[in-house]
Amino acid sequence: MPAPLVPLTRWPGPATTGVPADTALTPSGSLELRRDGQVISDLNITGRVSVHARNVTLRRSRITSDGTAFPIRTFDPAVNLLVEDVEIDGSGVSPVGVCFDDYTLRRVNLHSVQDGLWIGSRVKVLDSWIHDLVGGPGSHNDCIRVIGAGDVLIRHNRLDAWRPSTAETMNSCLSLGFAVHNLRFEGNYCDGGNYTIGIRPDLAASSVVFRGNVFGRNYRTGVVTSTVHKGVTWEASNVWFDNGRPVRHA
């Protein structure tokens, strides 16, 4: 029996991600955050945020890229960065919105970048919306790219790998490559891509689980390269948005 159909508003969107309505923002340039435990909030940042410290929090702010640098990047020894209720606007020029390790995103509105996230290890992406990627000649646009990573949770996000305004299809909502272990991808809405979920044939995977995700049909080739891969579990709870039936193969 098909799963009950649910409206798209079940997943994050413009009303539930980014800077809360009526938040007064103070203009700011780029930030270099080097103090452990620092809390940054209510800023309208033009430039980038580079994090070099532990337990930093960035909330209720907007970041607008002023060039090709990453809007948010963690450097050693950054650990446990929290980004919450933040809009990230790549201005159509940033290669990636957020990278690399040791961060949590919650209710983030990320758009106008070539790739949404490059994920390393110890990363959580929750209740966020990644959309309106910027394609171009030879570009390889993914909402989320995970390469050589471990201990990753991607839960209850809306990942749009196509642009409804132009009917332009990007590469993927999620791309997995090289070695990935202990990754849970669950409760997300995914639409678009050449393959919506791209799993490289040579991926070395362990404890990678796809559970309870819902898929649209605006892909070019298929929803997933393969539901059978060593170290990857693809549960029957992954279903189509339009009829609630399980997605079983490409």
mmCIF file of C-alpha atoms in Angstrom:
data_model
loop_
_atom_site.group_PDB
_atom_site.id
_atom_site.type_symbol
_atom_site.label_atom_id
_atom_site.label_comp_id
_atom_site.label_asym_id
_atom_site.label_seq_id
_atom_site.Cartn_x
_atom_site.Cartn_y
_atom_site.Cartn_z
ATOM 1 C CA MET A 1 0.000 0.000 0.000
ATOM 2 C CA PRO A 2 1.383 3.472 -0.851
ATOM 3 C CA ALA A 3 2.415 5.725 2.018
ATOM 4 C CA PRO A 4 0.007 8.589 2.807
ATOM 5 C CA LEU A 5 0.748 11.622 0.670
ATOM 6 C CA VAL A 6 1.936 14.739 2.494
ATOM 7 C CA PRO A 7 2.164 18.339 1.268
ATOM 8 C CA LEU A 8 5.501 19.870 0.269
ATOM 9 C CA THR A 9 5.115 22.329 3.165
ATOM 10 C CA ARG A 10 6.043 19.467 5.485
ATOM 11 C CA TRP A 11 9.651 20.236 4.541
ATOM 12 C CA PRO A 12 11.642 23.436 5.037
ATOM 13 C CA GLY A 13 11.056 26.395 2.728
ATOM 14 C CA PRO A 14 11.035 30.194 2.636
ATOM 15 C CA ALA A 15 8.806 30.558 5.703
ATOM 16 C CA THR A 16 10.825 28.264 7.970
ATOM 17 C CA THR A 17 14.476 28.837 7.038
ATOM 18 C CA GLY A 18 16.851 31.778 7.082
ATOM 19 C CA VAL A 19 16.566 34.928 9.157
ATOM 20 C CA PRO A 20 13.310 35.067 11.152
ATOM 21 C CA ALA A 21 10.886 37.766 10.083
ATOM 22 C CA ASP A 22 11.263 41.188 11.740
ATOM 23 C CA THR A 23 14.870 40.540 12.790
ATOM 24 C CA ALA A 24 16.868 43.786 12.738
ATOM 25 C CA LEU A 25 20.272 43.139 11.166
ATOM 26 C CA THR A 26 23.445 45.185 11.637
ATOM 27 C CA PRO A 27 25.750 45.564 8.599
ATOM 28 C CA SER A 28 29.085 43.754 8.817
ATOM 29 C CA GLY A 29 32.035 42.820 6.657
ATOM 30 C CA SER A 30 33.826 39.455 6.602
ATOM 31 C CA LEU A 31 34.504 37.767 9.947
ATOM 32 C CA GLU A 32 37.507 35.787 11.193
ATOM 33 C CA LEU A 33 36.256 33.949 14.294
ATOM 34 C CA ARG A 34 39.119 32.793 16.535
ATOM 35 C CA ARG A 35 37.670 32.839 20.078
ATOM 36 C CA ASP A 36 36.241 29.634 21.554
ATOM 37 C CA GLY A 37 32.559 29.890 22.461
ATOM 38 C CA GLN A 38 31.975 33.085 20.486
ATOM 39 C CA VAL A 39 28.325 33.842 19.623
ATOM 40 C CA ILE A 40 27.545 35.987 16.567
ATOM 41 C CA SER A 41 23.976 37.054 15.830
ATOM 42 C CA ASP A 42 21.762 39.557 14.012
ATOM 43 C CA LEU A 43 24.291 40.575 11.364
ATOM 44 C CA ASN A 44 23.959 41.372 7.671
ATOM 45 C CA ILE A 45 27.367 40.117 6.536
ATOM 46 C CA THR A 46 28.832 40.976 3.154
ATOM 47 C CA GLY A 47 31.776 38.703 2.495
ATOM 48 C CA ARG A 48 32.599 35.469 4.299
ATOM 49 C CA VAL A 49 32.804 33.867 7.730
ATOM 50 C CA SER A 50 35.968 31.882 8.523
ATOM 51 C CA VAL A 51 35.902 29.833 11.722
ATOM 52 C CA HIS A 52 39.132 28.892 13.526
ATOM 53 C CA ALA A 53 37.770 28.207 17.036
ATOM 54 C CA ARG A 54 35.706 25.700 19.013
ATOM 55 C CA ASN A 55 31.999 25.920 19.872
ATOM 56 C CA VAL A 56 31.259 29.015 17.782
ATOM 57 C CA THR A 57 27.610 29.931 17.125
ATOM 58 C CA LEU A 58 26.295 32.002 14.209
ATOM 59 C CA ARG A 59 22.560 32.685 14.247
ATOM 60 C CA ARG A 60 19.854 34.987 12.872
ATOM 61 C CA SER A 61 22.124 36.459 10.220
ATOM 62 C CA ARG A 62 22.470 36.827 6.468
ATOM 63 C CA ILE A 63 25.699 36.233 4.548
ATOM 64 C CA THR A 64 25.981 37.637 1.029
ATOM 65 C CA SER A 65 29.099 36.602 -0.862
ATOM 66 C CA ASP A 66 31.203 39.413 -2.332
ATOM 67 C CA GLY A 67 33.402 37.155 -4.439
ATOM 68 C CA THR A 68 34.434 33.567 -5.024
ATOM 69 C CA ALA A 69 35.365 32.603 -1.439
ATOM 70 C CA PHE A 70 33.262 30.169 0.566
ATOM 71 C CA PRO A 71 30.604 32.083 2.576
ATOM 72 C CA ILE A 72 31.293 29.784 5.570
ATOM 73 C CA ARG A 73 34.418 27.690 6.037
ATOM 74 C CA THR A 74 35.801 25.809 9.027
ATOM 75 C CA PHE A 75 39.552 25.585 9.555
ATOM 76 C CA ASP A 76 41.575 23.548 12.049
ATOM 77 C CA PRO A 77 41.060 23.702 15.032
ATOM 78 C CA ALA A 78 37.352 24.576 14.546
ATOM 79 C CA VAL A 79 35.026 22.085 16.256
ATOM 80 C CA ASN A 80 31.265 22.105 16.815
ATOM 81 C CA LEU A 81 30.265 25.167 14.781
ATOM 82 C CA LEU A 82 26.509 25.854 14.963
ATOM 83 C CA VAL A 83 24.845 27.826 12.134
ATOM 84 C CA GLU A 84 21.183 28.478 12.907
ATOM 85 C CA ASP A 85 18.452 30.584 11.231
ATOM 86 C CA VAL A 86 20.917 31.943 8.686
ATOM 87 C CA GLU A 87 20.513 32.831 5.003
ATOM 88 C CA ILE A 88 23.512 32.225 2.757
ATOM 89 C CA ASP A 89 23.424 33.951 -0.634
ATOM 90 C CA GLY A 90 26.311 32.969 -2.899
ATOM 91 C CA SER A 91 25.535 35.824 -5.310
ATOM 92 C CA GLY A 92 25.909 33.396 -8.195
ATOM 93 C CA VAL A 93 29.709 33.298 -7.827
ATOM 94 C CA SER A 94 30.593 31.263 -4.721
ATOM 95 C CA PRO A 95 31.748 27.730 -5.525
ATOM 96 C CA VAL A 96 30.362 26.259 -2.280
ATOM 97 C CA GLY A 97 28.129 27.623 0.480
ATOM 98 C CA VAL A 98 29.597 25.817 3.515
ATOM 99 C CA CYS A 99 32.586 23.488 4.011
ATOM 100 C CA PHE A 100 34.330 21.341 5.446
ATOM 101 C CA ASP A 101 34.209 19.527 8.875
ATOM 102 C CA ASP A 102 32.677 19.815 12.343
ATOM 103 C CA TYR A 103 29.543 21.899 11.826
ATOM 104 C CA THR A 104 25.795 21.772 12.347
ATOM 105 C CA LEU A 105 23.336 23.638 10.129
ATOM 106 C CA ARG A 106 19.793 24.203 11.379
ATOM 107 C CA ARG A 107 17.049 26.079 9.487
ATOM 108 C CA VAL A 108 19.517 27.465 6.953
ATOM 109 C CA ASN A 109 18.357 28.947 3.628
ATOM 110 C CA LEU A 110 21.225 28.383 1.170
ATOM 111 C CA HIS A 111 21.047 29.476 -2.462
ATOM 112 C CA SER A 112 22.800 31.010 -5.480
ATOM 113 C CA VAL A 113 25.961 28.908 -5.150
ATOM 114 C CA GLN A 114 27.460 26.322 -7.491
ATOM 115 C CA ASP A 115 27.420 23.596 -4.788
ATOM 116 C CA GLY A 116 25.479 23.859 -1.571
ATOM 117 C CA LEU A 117 27.672 21.961 0.902
ATOM 118 C CA TRP A 118 30.933 20.084 0.859
ATOM 119 C CA ILE A 119 30.726 17.764 3.817
ATOM 120 C CA GLY A 120 33.640 16.228 5.637
ATOM 121 C CA SER A 121 33.322 14.507 9.006
ATOM 122 C CA ARG A 122 31.176 15.211 12.079
ATOM 123 C CA VAL A 123 28.520 17.209 10.259
ATOM 124 C CA LYS A 124 24.756 17.566 10.809
ATOM 125 C CA VAL A 125 22.388 19.221 8.330
ATOM 126 C CA LEU A 126 18.907 19.693 9.772
ATOM 127 C CA ASP A 127 15.656 21.405 8.726
ATOM 128 C CA SER A 128 17.368 23.400 5.963
ATOM 129 C CA TRP A 129 16.606 24.378 2.351
ATOM 130 C CA ILE A 130 19.221 24.250 -0.423
ATOM 131 C CA HIS A 131 17.981 25.559 -3.748
ATOM 132 C CA ASP A 132 18.603 27.652 -6.881
ATOM 133 C CA LEU A 133 22.092 26.377 -7.562
ATOM 134 C CA VAL A 134 23.940 28.281 -10.264
ATOM 135 C CA GLY A 135 24.967 26.223 -13.255
ATOM 136 C CA GLY A 136 27.338 27.092 -16.054
ATOM 137 C CA PRO A 137 29.507 25.551 -18.775
ATOM 138 C CA GLY A 138 31.177 22.445 -17.370
ATOM 139 C CA SER A 139 29.770 22.928 -13.856
ATOM 140 C CA HIS A 140 28.958 19.950 -11.613
ATOM 141 C CA ASN A 141 26.276 21.249 -9.275
ATOM 142 C CA ASP A 142 25.294 19.287 -6.161
ATOM 143 C CA CYS A 143 23.148 20.394 -3.248
ATOM 144 C CA ILE A 144 25.378 18.274 -0.995
ATOM 145 C CA ARG A 145 28.661 16.578 -1.849
ATOM 146 C CA VAL A 146 30.141 14.059 0.585
ATOM 147 C CA ILE A 147 33.624 12.805 -0.240
ATOM 148 C CA GLY A 148 35.850 11.005 2.225
ATOM 149 C CA ALA A 149 33.667 11.620 5.288
ATOM 150 C CA GLY A 150 32.310 10.009 8.427
ATOM 151 C CA ASP A 151 29.713 10.607 11.137
ATOM 152 C CA VAL A 152 27.212 12.597 9.076
ATOM 153 C CA LEU A 153 23.484 13.166 9.687
ATOM 154 C CA ILE A 154 21.330 14.772 6.970
ATOM 155 C CA ARG A 155 17.752 14.938 8.240
ATOM 156 C CA HIS A 156 14.522 16.691 7.231
ATOM 157 C CA ASN A 157 15.876 19.024 4.584
ATOM 158 C CA ARG A 158 14.518 20.204 1.241
ATOM 159 C CA LEU A 159 17.082 19.723 -1.503
ATOM 160 C CA ASP A 160 16.201 21.154 -4.916
ATOM 161 C CA ALA A 161 18.670 20.212 -7.644
ATOM 162 C CA TRP A 162 16.702 21.976 -10.348
ATOM 163 C CA ARG A 163 15.481 25.511 -10.955
ATOM 164 C CA PRO A 164 11.724 25.678 -11.561
ATOM 165 C CA SER A 165 12.039 29.185 -13.034
ATOM 166 C CA THR A 166 14.240 27.935 -15.891
ATOM 167 C CA ALA A 167 13.558 24.152 -15.789
ATOM 168 C CA GLU A 168 17.344 23.759 -15.448
ATOM 169 C CA THR A 169 18.459 20.422 -13.999
ATOM 170 C CA MET A 170 21.603 20.305 -11.851
ATOM 171 C CA ASN A 171 23.799 17.279 -11.069
ATOM 172 C CA SER A 172 22.392 15.863 -7.822
ATOM 173 C CA CYS A 173 20.766 16.488 -4.485
ATOM 174 C CA LEU A 174 23.389 14.264 -2.858
ATOM 175 C CA SER A 175 26.668 12.993 -4.313
ATOM 176 C CA LEU A 176 28.699 10.327 -2.498
ATOM 177 C CA GLY A 177 32.264 9.520 -3.476
ATOM 178 C CA PHE A 178 35.481 7.813 -2.392
ATOM 179 C CA ALA A 179 35.019 6.662 1.249
ATOM 180 C CA VAL A 180 31.962 7.418 3.398
ATOM 181 C CA HIS A 181 31.070 5.778 6.709
ATOM 182 C CA ASN A 182 28.309 6.250 9.270
ATOM 183 C CA LEU A 183 26.034 8.506 7.226
ATOM 184 C CA ARG A 184 22.265 8.734 7.754
ATOM 185 C CA PHE A 185 20.159 10.430 5.096
ATOM 186 C CA GLU A 186 16.592 10.468 6.357
ATOM 187 C CA GLY A 187 13.318 12.339 6.103
ATOM 188 C CA ASN A 188 14.479 14.632 3.289
ATOM 189 C CA TYR A 189 12.598 15.901 0.230
ATOM 190 C CA CYS A 190 14.760 15.648 -2.883
ATOM 191 C CA ASP A 191 14.043 16.718 -6.441
ATOM 192 C CA GLY A 192 16.113 17.166 -9.591
ATOM 193 C CA GLY A 193 19.585 16.204 -10.715
ATOM 194 C CA ASN A 194 20.967 14.007 -13.440
ATOM 195 C CA TYR A 195 20.611 11.351 -10.763
ATOM 196 C CA THR A 196 18.932 12.778 -7.672
ATOM 197 C CA ILE A 197 21.200 10.580 -5.523
ATOM 198 C CA GLY A 198 24.603 9.973 -7.108
ATOM 199 C CA ILE A 199 26.605 7.059 -5.702
ATOM 200 C CA ARG A 200 29.963 6.509 -7.377
ATOM 201 C CA PRO A 201 30.514 2.882 -8.416
ATOM 202 C CA ASP A 202 33.867 2.869 -6.609
ATOM 203 C CA LEU A 203 32.446 4.282 -3.353
ATOM 204 C CA ALA A 204 33.867 2.538 -0.272
ATOM 205 C CA ALA A 205 30.886 2.722 2.078
ATOM 206 C CA SER A 206 29.988 1.431 5.507
ATOM 207 C CA SER A 207 26.848 2.122 7.539
ATOM 208 C CA VAL A 208 25.341 4.473 4.945
ATOM 209 C CA VAL A 209 21.551 4.465 5.377
ATOM 210 C CA PHE A 210 18.776 6.039 3.278
ATOM 211 C CA ARG A 211 15.495 6.054 5.190
ATOM 212 C CA GLY A 212 12.137 7.827 4.887
ATOM 213 C CA ASN A 213 13.097 10.200 2.070
ATOM 214 C CA VAL A 214 10.616 11.516 -0.513
ATOM 215 C CA PHE A 215 11.542 12.094 -4.159
ATOM 216 C CA GLY A 216 10.223 14.270 -6.959
ATOM 217 C CA ARG A 217 10.545 13.384 -10.640
ATOM 218 C CA ASN A 218 12.426 16.374 -12.082
ATOM 219 C CA TYR A 219 15.588 14.350 -12.666
ATOM 220 C CA ARG A 220 17.248 13.826 -16.041
ATOM 221 C CA THR A 221 18.294 10.134 -15.828
ATOM 222 C CA GLY A 222 17.027 8.547 -12.630
ATOM 223 C CA VAL A 223 16.390 9.049 -8.943
ATOM 224 C CA VAL A 224 19.414 6.997 -7.790
ATOM 225 C CA THR A 225 22.344 5.454 -9.631
ATOM 226 C CA SER A 226 21.726 2.164 -7.826
ATOM 227 C CA THR A 227 19.848 1.070 -4.714
ATOM 228 C CA VAL A 228 22.268 -1.867 -4.334
ATOM 229 C CA HIS A 229 25.790 -1.024 -3.178
ATOM 230 C CA LYS A 230 28.015 -2.654 -0.587
ATOM 231 C CA GLY A 231 27.792 -0.766 2.696
ATOM 232 C CA VAL A 232 24.663 1.174 1.622
ATOM 233 C CA THR A 233 21.178 0.398 2.957
ATOM 234 C CA TRP A 234 18.253 1.669 0.866
ATOM 235 C CA GLU A 235 15.011 1.130 2.777
ATOM 236 C CA ALA A 236 11.532 0.694 1.288
ATOM 237 C CA SER A 237 10.504 3.812 3.232
ATOM 238 C CA ASN A 238 12.104 5.932 0.461
ATOM 239 C CA VAL A 239 9.089 6.873 -1.667
ATOM 240 C CA TRP A 240 7.860 8.992 -4.572
ATOM 241 C CA PHE A 241 6.254 12.315 -3.694
ATOM 242 C CA ASP A 242 3.419 11.961 -6.188
ATOM 243 C CA ASN A 243 2.136 8.521 -5.229
ATOM 244 C CA GLY A 244 3.856 7.411 -2.015
ATOM 245 C CA ARG A 245 5.173 4.205 -3.583
ATOM 246 C CA PRO A 246 8.669 2.902 -2.778
ATOM 247 C CA VAL A 247 11.598 3.975 -4.931
ATOM 248 C CA ARG A 248 13.291 0.654 -5.638
ATOM 249 C CA HIS A 249 15.728 1.281 -8.473
ATOM 250 C CA ALA A 250 17.120 3.910 -10.858
#
